[in-house]
PDB file of C-alpha atoms in Angstrom:
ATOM      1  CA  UNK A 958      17.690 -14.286  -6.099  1.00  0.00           C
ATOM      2  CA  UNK A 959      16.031 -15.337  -9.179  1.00  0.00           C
ATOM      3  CA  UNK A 960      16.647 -18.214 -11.382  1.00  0.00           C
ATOM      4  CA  UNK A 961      18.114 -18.229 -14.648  1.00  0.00           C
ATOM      5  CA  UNK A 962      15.858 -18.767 -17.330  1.00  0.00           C
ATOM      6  CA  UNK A 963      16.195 -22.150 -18.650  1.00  0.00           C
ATOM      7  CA  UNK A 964      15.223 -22.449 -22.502  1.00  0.00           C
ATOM      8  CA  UNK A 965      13.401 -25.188 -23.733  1.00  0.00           C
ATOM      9  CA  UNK A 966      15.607 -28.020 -25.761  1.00  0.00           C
ATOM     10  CA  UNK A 967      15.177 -27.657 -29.409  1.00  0.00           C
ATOM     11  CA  UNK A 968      14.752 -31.246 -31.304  1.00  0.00           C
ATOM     12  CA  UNK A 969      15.376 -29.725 -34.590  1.00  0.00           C
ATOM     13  CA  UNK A 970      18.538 -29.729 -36.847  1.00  0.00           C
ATOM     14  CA  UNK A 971      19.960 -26.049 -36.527  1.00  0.00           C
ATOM     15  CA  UNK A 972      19.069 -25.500 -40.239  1.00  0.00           C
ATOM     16  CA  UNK A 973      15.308 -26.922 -40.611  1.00  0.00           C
ATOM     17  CA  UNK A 974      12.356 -24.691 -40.387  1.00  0.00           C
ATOM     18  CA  UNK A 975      11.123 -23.533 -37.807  1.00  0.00           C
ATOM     19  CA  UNK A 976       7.402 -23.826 -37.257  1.00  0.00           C
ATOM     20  CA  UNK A 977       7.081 -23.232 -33.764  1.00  0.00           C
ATOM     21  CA  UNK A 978       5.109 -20.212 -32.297  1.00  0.00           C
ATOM     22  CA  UNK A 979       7.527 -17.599 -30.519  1.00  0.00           C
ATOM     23  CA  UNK A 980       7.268 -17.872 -27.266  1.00  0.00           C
ATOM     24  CA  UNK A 981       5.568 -15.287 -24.715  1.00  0.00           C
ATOM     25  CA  UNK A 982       8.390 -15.316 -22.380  1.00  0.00           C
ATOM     26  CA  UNK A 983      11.235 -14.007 -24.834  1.00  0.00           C
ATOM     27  CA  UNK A 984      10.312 -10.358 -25.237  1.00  0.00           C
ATOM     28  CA  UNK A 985      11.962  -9.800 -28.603  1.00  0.00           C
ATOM     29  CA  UNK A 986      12.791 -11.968 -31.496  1.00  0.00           C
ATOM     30  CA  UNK A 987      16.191 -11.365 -31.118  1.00  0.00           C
ATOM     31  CA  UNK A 988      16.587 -13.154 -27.859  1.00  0.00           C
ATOM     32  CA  UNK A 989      14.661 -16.195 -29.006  1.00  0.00           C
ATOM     33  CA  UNK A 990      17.309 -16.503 -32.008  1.00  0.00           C
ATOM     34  CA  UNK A 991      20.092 -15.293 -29.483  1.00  0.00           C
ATOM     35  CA  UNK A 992      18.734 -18.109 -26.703  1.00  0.00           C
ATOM     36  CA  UNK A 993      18.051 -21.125 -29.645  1.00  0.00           C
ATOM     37  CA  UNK A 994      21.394 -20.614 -30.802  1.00  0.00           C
ATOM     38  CA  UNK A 995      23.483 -20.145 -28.040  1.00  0.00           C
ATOM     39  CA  UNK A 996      22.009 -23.501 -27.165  1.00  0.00           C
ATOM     40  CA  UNK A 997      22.551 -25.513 -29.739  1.00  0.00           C
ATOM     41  CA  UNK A 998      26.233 -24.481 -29.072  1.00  0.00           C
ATOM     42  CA  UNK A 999      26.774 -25.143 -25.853  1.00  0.00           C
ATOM     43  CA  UNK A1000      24.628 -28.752 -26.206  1.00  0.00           C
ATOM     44  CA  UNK A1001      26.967 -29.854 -29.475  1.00  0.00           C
ATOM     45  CA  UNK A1002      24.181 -29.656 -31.271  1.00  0.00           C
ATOM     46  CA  UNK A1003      26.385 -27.503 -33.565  1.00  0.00           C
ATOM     47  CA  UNK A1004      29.641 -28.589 -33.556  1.00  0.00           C
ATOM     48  CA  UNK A1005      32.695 -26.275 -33.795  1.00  0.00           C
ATOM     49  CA  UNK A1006      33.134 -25.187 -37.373  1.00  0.00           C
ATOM     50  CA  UNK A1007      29.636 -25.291 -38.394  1.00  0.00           C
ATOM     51  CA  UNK A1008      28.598 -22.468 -40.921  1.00  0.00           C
ATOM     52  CA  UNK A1009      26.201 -20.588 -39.818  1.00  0.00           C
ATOM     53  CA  UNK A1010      24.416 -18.712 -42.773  1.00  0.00           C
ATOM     54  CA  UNK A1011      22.294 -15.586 -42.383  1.00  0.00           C
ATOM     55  CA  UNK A1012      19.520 -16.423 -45.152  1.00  0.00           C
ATOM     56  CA  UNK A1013      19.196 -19.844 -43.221  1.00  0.00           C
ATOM     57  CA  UNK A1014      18.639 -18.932 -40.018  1.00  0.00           C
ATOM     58  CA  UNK A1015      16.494 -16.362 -40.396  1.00  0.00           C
ATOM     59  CA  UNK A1016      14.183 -18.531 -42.295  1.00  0.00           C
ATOM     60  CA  UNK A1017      13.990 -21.045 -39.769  1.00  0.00           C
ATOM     61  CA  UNK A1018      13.020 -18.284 -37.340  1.00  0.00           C
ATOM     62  CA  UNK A1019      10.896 -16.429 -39.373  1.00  0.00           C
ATOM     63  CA  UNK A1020      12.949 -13.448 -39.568  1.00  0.00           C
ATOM     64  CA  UNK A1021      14.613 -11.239 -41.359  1.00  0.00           C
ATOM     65  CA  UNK A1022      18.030 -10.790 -41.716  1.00  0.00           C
ATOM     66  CA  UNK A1023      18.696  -7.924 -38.893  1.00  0.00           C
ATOM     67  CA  UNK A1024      17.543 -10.023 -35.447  1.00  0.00           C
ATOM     68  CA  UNK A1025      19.985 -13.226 -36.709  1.00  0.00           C
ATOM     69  CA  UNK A1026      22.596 -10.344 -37.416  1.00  0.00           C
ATOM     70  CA  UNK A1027      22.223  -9.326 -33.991  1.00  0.00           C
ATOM     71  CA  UNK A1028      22.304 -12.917 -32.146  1.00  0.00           C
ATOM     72  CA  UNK A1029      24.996 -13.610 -34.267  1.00  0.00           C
ATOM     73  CA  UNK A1030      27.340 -10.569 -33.202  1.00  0.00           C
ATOM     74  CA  UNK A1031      26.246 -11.089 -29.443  1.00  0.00           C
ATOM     75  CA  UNK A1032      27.550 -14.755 -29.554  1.00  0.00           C
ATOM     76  CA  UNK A1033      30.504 -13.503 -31.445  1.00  0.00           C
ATOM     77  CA  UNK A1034      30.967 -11.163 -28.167  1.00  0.00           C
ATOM     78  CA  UNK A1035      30.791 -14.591 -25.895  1.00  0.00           C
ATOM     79  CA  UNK A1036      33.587 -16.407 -28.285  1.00  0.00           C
ATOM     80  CA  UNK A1037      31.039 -18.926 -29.216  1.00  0.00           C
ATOM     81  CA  UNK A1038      31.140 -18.166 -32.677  1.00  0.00           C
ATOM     82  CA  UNK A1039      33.765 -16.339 -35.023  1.00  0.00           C
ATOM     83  CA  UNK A1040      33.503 -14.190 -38.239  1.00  0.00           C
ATOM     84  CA  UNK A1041      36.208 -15.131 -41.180  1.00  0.00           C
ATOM     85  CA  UNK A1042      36.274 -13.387 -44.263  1.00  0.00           C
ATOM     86  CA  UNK A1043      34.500 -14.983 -47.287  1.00  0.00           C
ATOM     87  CA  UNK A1044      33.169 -17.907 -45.110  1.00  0.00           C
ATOM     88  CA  UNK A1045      30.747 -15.815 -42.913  1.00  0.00           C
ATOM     89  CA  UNK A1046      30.016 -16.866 -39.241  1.00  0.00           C
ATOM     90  CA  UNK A1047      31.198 -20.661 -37.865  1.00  0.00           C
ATOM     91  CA  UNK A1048      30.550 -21.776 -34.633  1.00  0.00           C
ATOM     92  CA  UNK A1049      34.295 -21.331 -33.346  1.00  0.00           C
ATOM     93  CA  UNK A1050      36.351 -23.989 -32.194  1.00  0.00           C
ATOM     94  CA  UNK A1051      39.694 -23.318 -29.250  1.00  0.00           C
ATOM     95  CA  UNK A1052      42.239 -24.939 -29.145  1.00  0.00           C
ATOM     96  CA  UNK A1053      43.712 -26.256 -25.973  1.00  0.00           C
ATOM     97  CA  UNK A1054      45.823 -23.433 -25.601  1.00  0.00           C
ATOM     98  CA  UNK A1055      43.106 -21.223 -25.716  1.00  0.00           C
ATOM     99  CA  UNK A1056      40.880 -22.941 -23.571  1.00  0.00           C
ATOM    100  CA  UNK A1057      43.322 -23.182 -20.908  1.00  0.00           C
ATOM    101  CA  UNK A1058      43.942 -19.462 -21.327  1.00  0.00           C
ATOM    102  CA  UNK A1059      40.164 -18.960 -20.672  1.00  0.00           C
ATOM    103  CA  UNK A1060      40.591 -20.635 -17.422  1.00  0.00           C
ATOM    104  CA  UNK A1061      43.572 -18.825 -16.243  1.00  0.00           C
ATOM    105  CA  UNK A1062      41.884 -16.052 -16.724  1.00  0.00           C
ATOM    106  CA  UNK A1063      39.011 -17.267 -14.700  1.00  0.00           C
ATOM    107  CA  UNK A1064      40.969 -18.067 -12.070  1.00  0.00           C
ATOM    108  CA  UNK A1065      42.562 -14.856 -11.745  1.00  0.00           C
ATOM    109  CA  UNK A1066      39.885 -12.885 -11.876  1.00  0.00           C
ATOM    110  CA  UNK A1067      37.244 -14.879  -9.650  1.00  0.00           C
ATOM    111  CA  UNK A1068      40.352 -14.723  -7.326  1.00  0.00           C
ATOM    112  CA  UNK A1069      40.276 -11.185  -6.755  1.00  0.00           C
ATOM    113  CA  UNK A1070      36.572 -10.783  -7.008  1.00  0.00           C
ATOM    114  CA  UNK A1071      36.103 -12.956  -4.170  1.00  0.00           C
ATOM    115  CA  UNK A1072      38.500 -11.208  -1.607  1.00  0.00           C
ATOM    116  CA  UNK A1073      37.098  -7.961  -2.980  1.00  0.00           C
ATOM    117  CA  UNK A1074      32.937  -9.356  -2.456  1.00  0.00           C
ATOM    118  CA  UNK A1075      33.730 -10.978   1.351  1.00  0.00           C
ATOM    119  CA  UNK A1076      33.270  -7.932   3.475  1.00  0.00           C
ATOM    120  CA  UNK A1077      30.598  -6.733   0.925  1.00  0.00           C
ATOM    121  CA  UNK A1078      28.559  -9.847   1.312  1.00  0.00           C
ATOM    122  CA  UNK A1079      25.176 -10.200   3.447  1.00  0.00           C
ATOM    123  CA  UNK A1080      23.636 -13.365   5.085  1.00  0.00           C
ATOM    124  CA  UNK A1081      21.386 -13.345   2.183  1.00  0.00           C
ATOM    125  CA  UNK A1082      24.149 -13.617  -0.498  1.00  0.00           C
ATOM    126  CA  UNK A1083      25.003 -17.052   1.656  1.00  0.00           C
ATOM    127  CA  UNK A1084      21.354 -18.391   1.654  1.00  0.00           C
ATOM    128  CA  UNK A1085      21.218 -17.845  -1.782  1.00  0.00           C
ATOM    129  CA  UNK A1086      24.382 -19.452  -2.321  1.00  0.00           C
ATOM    130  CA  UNK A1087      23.222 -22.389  -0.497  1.00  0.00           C
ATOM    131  CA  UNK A1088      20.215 -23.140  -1.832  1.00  0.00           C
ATOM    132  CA  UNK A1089      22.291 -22.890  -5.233  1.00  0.00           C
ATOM    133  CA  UNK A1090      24.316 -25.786  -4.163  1.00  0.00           C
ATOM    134  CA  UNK A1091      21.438 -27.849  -2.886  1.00  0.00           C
ATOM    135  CA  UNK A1092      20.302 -27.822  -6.582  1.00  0.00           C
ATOM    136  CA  UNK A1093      23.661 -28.696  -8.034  1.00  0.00           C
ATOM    137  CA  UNK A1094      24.017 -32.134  -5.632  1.00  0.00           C
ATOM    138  CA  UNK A1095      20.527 -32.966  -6.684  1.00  0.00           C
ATOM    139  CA  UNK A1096      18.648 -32.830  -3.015  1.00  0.00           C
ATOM    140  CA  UNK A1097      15.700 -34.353  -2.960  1.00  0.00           C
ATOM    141  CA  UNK A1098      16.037 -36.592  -5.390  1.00  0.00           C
ATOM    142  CA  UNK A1099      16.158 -34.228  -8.477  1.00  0.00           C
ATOM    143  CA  UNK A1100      18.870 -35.014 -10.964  1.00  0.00           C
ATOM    144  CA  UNK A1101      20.937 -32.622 -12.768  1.00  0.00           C
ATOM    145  CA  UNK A1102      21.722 -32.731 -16.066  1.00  0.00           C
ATOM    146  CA  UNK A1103      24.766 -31.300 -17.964  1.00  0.00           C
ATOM    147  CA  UNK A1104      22.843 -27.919 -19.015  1.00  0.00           C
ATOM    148  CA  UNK A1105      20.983 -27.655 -15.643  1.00  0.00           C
ATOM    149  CA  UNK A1106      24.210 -28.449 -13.679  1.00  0.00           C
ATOM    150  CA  UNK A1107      26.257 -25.209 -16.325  1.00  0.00           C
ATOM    151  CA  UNK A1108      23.521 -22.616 -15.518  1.00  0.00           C
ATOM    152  CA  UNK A1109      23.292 -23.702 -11.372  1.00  0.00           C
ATOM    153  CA  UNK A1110      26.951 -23.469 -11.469  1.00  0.00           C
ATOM    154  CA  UNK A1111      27.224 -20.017 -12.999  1.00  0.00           C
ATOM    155  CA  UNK A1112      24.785 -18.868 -10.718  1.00  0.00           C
ATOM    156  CA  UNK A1113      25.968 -20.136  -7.712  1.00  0.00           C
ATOM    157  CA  UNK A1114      29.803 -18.020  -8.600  1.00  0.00           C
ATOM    158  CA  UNK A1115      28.090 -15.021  -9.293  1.00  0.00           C
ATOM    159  CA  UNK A1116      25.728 -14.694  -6.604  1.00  0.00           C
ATOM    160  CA  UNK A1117      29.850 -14.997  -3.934  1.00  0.00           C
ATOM    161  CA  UNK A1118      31.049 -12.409  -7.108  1.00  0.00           C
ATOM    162  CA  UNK A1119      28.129  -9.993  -7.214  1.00  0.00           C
ATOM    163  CA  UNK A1120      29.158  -7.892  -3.559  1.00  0.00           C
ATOM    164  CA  UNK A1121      32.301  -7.148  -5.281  1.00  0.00           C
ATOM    165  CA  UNK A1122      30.222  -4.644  -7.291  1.00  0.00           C
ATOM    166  CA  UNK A1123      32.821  -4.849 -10.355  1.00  0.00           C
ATOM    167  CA  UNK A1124      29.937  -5.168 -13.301  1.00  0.00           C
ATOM    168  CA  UNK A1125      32.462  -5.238 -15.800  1.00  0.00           C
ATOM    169  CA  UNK A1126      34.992  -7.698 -14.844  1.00  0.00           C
ATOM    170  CA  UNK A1127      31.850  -9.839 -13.774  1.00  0.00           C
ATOM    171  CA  UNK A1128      30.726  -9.583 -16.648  1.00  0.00           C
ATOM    172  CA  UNK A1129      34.402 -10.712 -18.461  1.00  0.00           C
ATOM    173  CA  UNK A1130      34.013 -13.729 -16.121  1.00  0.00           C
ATOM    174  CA  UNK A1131      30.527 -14.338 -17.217  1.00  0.00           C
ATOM    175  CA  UNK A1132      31.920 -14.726 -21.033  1.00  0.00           C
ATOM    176  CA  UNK A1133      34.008 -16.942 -20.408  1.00  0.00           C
ATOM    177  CA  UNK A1134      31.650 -19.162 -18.651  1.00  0.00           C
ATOM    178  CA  UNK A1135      29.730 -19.193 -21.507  1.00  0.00           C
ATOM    179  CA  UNK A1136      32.803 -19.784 -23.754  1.00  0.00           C
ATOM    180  CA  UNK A1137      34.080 -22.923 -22.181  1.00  0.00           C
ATOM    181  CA  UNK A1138      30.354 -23.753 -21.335  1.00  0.00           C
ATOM    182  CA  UNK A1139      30.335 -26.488 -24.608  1.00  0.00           C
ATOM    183  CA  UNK A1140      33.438 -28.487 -23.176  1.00  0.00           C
ATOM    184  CA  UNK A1141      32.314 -28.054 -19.467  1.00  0.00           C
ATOM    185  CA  UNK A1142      29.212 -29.867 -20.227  1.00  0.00           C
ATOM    186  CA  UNK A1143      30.662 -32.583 -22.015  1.00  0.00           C
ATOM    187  CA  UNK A1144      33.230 -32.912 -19.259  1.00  0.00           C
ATOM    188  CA  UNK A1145      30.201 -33.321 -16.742  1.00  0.00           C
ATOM    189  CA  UNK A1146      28.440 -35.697 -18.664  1.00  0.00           C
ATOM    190  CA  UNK A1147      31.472 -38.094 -19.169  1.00  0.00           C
ATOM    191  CA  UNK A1148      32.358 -38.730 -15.834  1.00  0.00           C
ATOM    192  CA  UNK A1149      30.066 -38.610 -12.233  1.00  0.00           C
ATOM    193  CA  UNK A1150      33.167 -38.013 -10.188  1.00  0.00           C
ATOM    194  CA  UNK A1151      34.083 -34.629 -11.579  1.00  0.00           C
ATOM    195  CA  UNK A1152      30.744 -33.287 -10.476  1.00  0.00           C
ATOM    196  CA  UNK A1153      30.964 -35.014  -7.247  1.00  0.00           C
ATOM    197  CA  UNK A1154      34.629 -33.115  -6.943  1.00  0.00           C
ATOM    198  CA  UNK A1155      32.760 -29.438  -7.612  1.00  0.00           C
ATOM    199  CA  UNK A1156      30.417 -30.442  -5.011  1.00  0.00           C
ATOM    200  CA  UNK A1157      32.976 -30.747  -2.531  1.00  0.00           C
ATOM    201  CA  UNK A1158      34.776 -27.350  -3.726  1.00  0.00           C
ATOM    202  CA  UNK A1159      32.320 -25.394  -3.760  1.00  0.00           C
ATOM    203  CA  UNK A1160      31.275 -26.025  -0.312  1.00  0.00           C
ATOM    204  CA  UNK A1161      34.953 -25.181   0.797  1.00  0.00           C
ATOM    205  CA  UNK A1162      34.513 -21.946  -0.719  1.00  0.00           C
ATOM    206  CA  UNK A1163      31.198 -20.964   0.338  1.00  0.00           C
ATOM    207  CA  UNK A1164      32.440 -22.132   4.109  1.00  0.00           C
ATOM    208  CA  UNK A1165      35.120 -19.879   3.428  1.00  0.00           C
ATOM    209  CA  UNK A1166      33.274 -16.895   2.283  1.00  0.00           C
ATOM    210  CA  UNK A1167      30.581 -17.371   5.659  1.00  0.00           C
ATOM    211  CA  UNK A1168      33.760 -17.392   7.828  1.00  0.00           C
ATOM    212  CA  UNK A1169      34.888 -14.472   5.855  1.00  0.00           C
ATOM    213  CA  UNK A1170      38.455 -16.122   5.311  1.00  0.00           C
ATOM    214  CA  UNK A1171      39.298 -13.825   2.132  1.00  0.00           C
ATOM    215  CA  UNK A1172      42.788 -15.710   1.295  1.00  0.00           C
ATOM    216  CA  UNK A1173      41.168 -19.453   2.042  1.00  0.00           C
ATOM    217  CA  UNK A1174      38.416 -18.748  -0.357  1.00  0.00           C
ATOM    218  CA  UNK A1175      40.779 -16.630  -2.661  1.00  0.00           C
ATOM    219  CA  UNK A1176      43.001 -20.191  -2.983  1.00  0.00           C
ATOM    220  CA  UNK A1177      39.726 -22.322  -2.977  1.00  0.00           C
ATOM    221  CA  UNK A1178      38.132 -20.666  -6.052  1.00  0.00           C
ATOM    222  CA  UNK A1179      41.577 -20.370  -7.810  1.00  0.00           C
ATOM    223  CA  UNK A1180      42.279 -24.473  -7.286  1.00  0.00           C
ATOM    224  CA  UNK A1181      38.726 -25.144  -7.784  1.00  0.00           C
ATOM    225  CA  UNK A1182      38.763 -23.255 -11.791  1.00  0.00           C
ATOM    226  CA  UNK A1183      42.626 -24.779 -12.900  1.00  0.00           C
ATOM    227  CA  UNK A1184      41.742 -28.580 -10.899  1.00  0.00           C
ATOM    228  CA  UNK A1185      38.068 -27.931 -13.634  1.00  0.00           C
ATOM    229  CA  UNK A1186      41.051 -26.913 -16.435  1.00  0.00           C
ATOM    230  CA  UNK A1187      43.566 -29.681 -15.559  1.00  0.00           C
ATOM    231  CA  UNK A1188      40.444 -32.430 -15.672  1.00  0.00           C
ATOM    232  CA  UNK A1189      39.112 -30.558 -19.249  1.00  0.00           C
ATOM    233  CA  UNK A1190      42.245 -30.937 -21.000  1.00  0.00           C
ATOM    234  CA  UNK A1191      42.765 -34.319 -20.497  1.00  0.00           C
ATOM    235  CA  UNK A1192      39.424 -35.204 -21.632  1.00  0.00           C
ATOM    236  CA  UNK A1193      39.954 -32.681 -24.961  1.00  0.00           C
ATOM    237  CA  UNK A1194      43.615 -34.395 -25.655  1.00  0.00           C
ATOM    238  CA  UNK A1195      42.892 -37.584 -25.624  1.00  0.00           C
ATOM    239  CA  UNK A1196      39.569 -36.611 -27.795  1.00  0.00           C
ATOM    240  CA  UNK A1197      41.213 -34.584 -30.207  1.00  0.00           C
TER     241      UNK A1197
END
């Protein structure tokens, strides 16, 4: 199982130049504007309700108009950004509502894609899983950031989701990872013990899904996503 790509941190204010060479490893334009910006949302380096105009970005990339069109529509697909009429694209902003909405639906879904992946899944789906979770609690002495910790995490619930071989509503679930990605990381980076808590969840579930106990890991995963929602909207309320 390969690794996400992790992109590298961008320094710059979202509307300054940039200079930069593209790099080698992004194999169009588009998904170097699509990567940088996603980014800068889900770091805060963009806060919710930031304009985001067209003629800007593309000349910090370098671009025309068409590639930062394209990023721009993709991350409007994710729910990180939204298009209003006569103000263009903003980097979008939920509500609590809404962001507990995004985590129901999480929890239903990754419900039933994890009874439906059990008798699908191989020892190699575990291994992977495992060595997943051995980067999230930082073994061997590695720490994980906030960023680092989102894209382990994400990885480590779709490799249990994959043998379900439902690309669609994975896919659905994968959205709204991203979407609530912003406030997860700021969660994580406020308090030790809620990362410490995952740690200990998602080794119930993954014990779970090697003893192939589809309604014990069906009731893990669900607890484990609406304890993450319960946690997140204290945090937002008492910040908003």
């Amino acid at each position: 199982m390969k690794q996400p790509k992790t992109a590298t941190p961008h320094g710059a204010p979202i509307l300054e130049a940039d200079t930069g060479t593209p790099r080698a490893s992004y194999p169009t334009l588009h998904a170097r504007i699509l990567d940088s910006l996603r980014e800068d949302i889900l770091s805060g380096a963009l806060i919710e309700g930031t304009a985001l105009r067209q003629d800007q970005l593309a000349s910090r990339y370098g671009a025309s108009r068409i590639p930062v069109r394209e990023a721009l529509l993709q991350l409007e697909g994710e729910g990180l950004v939204r298009q209003q009429a006569n103000r263009g694209y903003t980097v979008s902003k939920l509500s609590l509502a809404e962001i507990s909405e995004e985590f129901d639906l999480r929890a239903m879904l990754e419900a039933d894609l994890i009874m439906r992946a059990i008798p699908l899944m191989k020892r190699q789906h575990l291994s992977d899983a495992r060595e997943v979770l051995d980067r999230l609690e930082g073994k061997g002495g590695k720490i994980v950031d906030a960023r680092e910790w989102g894209e382990q995490n994400w990885l480590f619930h779709r490799i249990l989701l994959e043998p379900a071989r439902r690309e669609r509503t994975l896919r659905i679930i994968h959205n709204l990872h991203r979407s609530g990605g912003r406030y997860v990381r700021m969660h994580m980076s406020l308090t030790e013990r809620t990362k410490e808590g995952a740690d200990i969840e998602h080794r119930k579930l993954l014990r779970a899904c090697a003893e192939r106990d589809v309604h014990e890991a069906r009731r893990v995963m669900a607890e484990h996503i609406l304890l993450a929602r319960d946690e997140l909207l204290v945090v937002l309320g008492n910040r908003r």
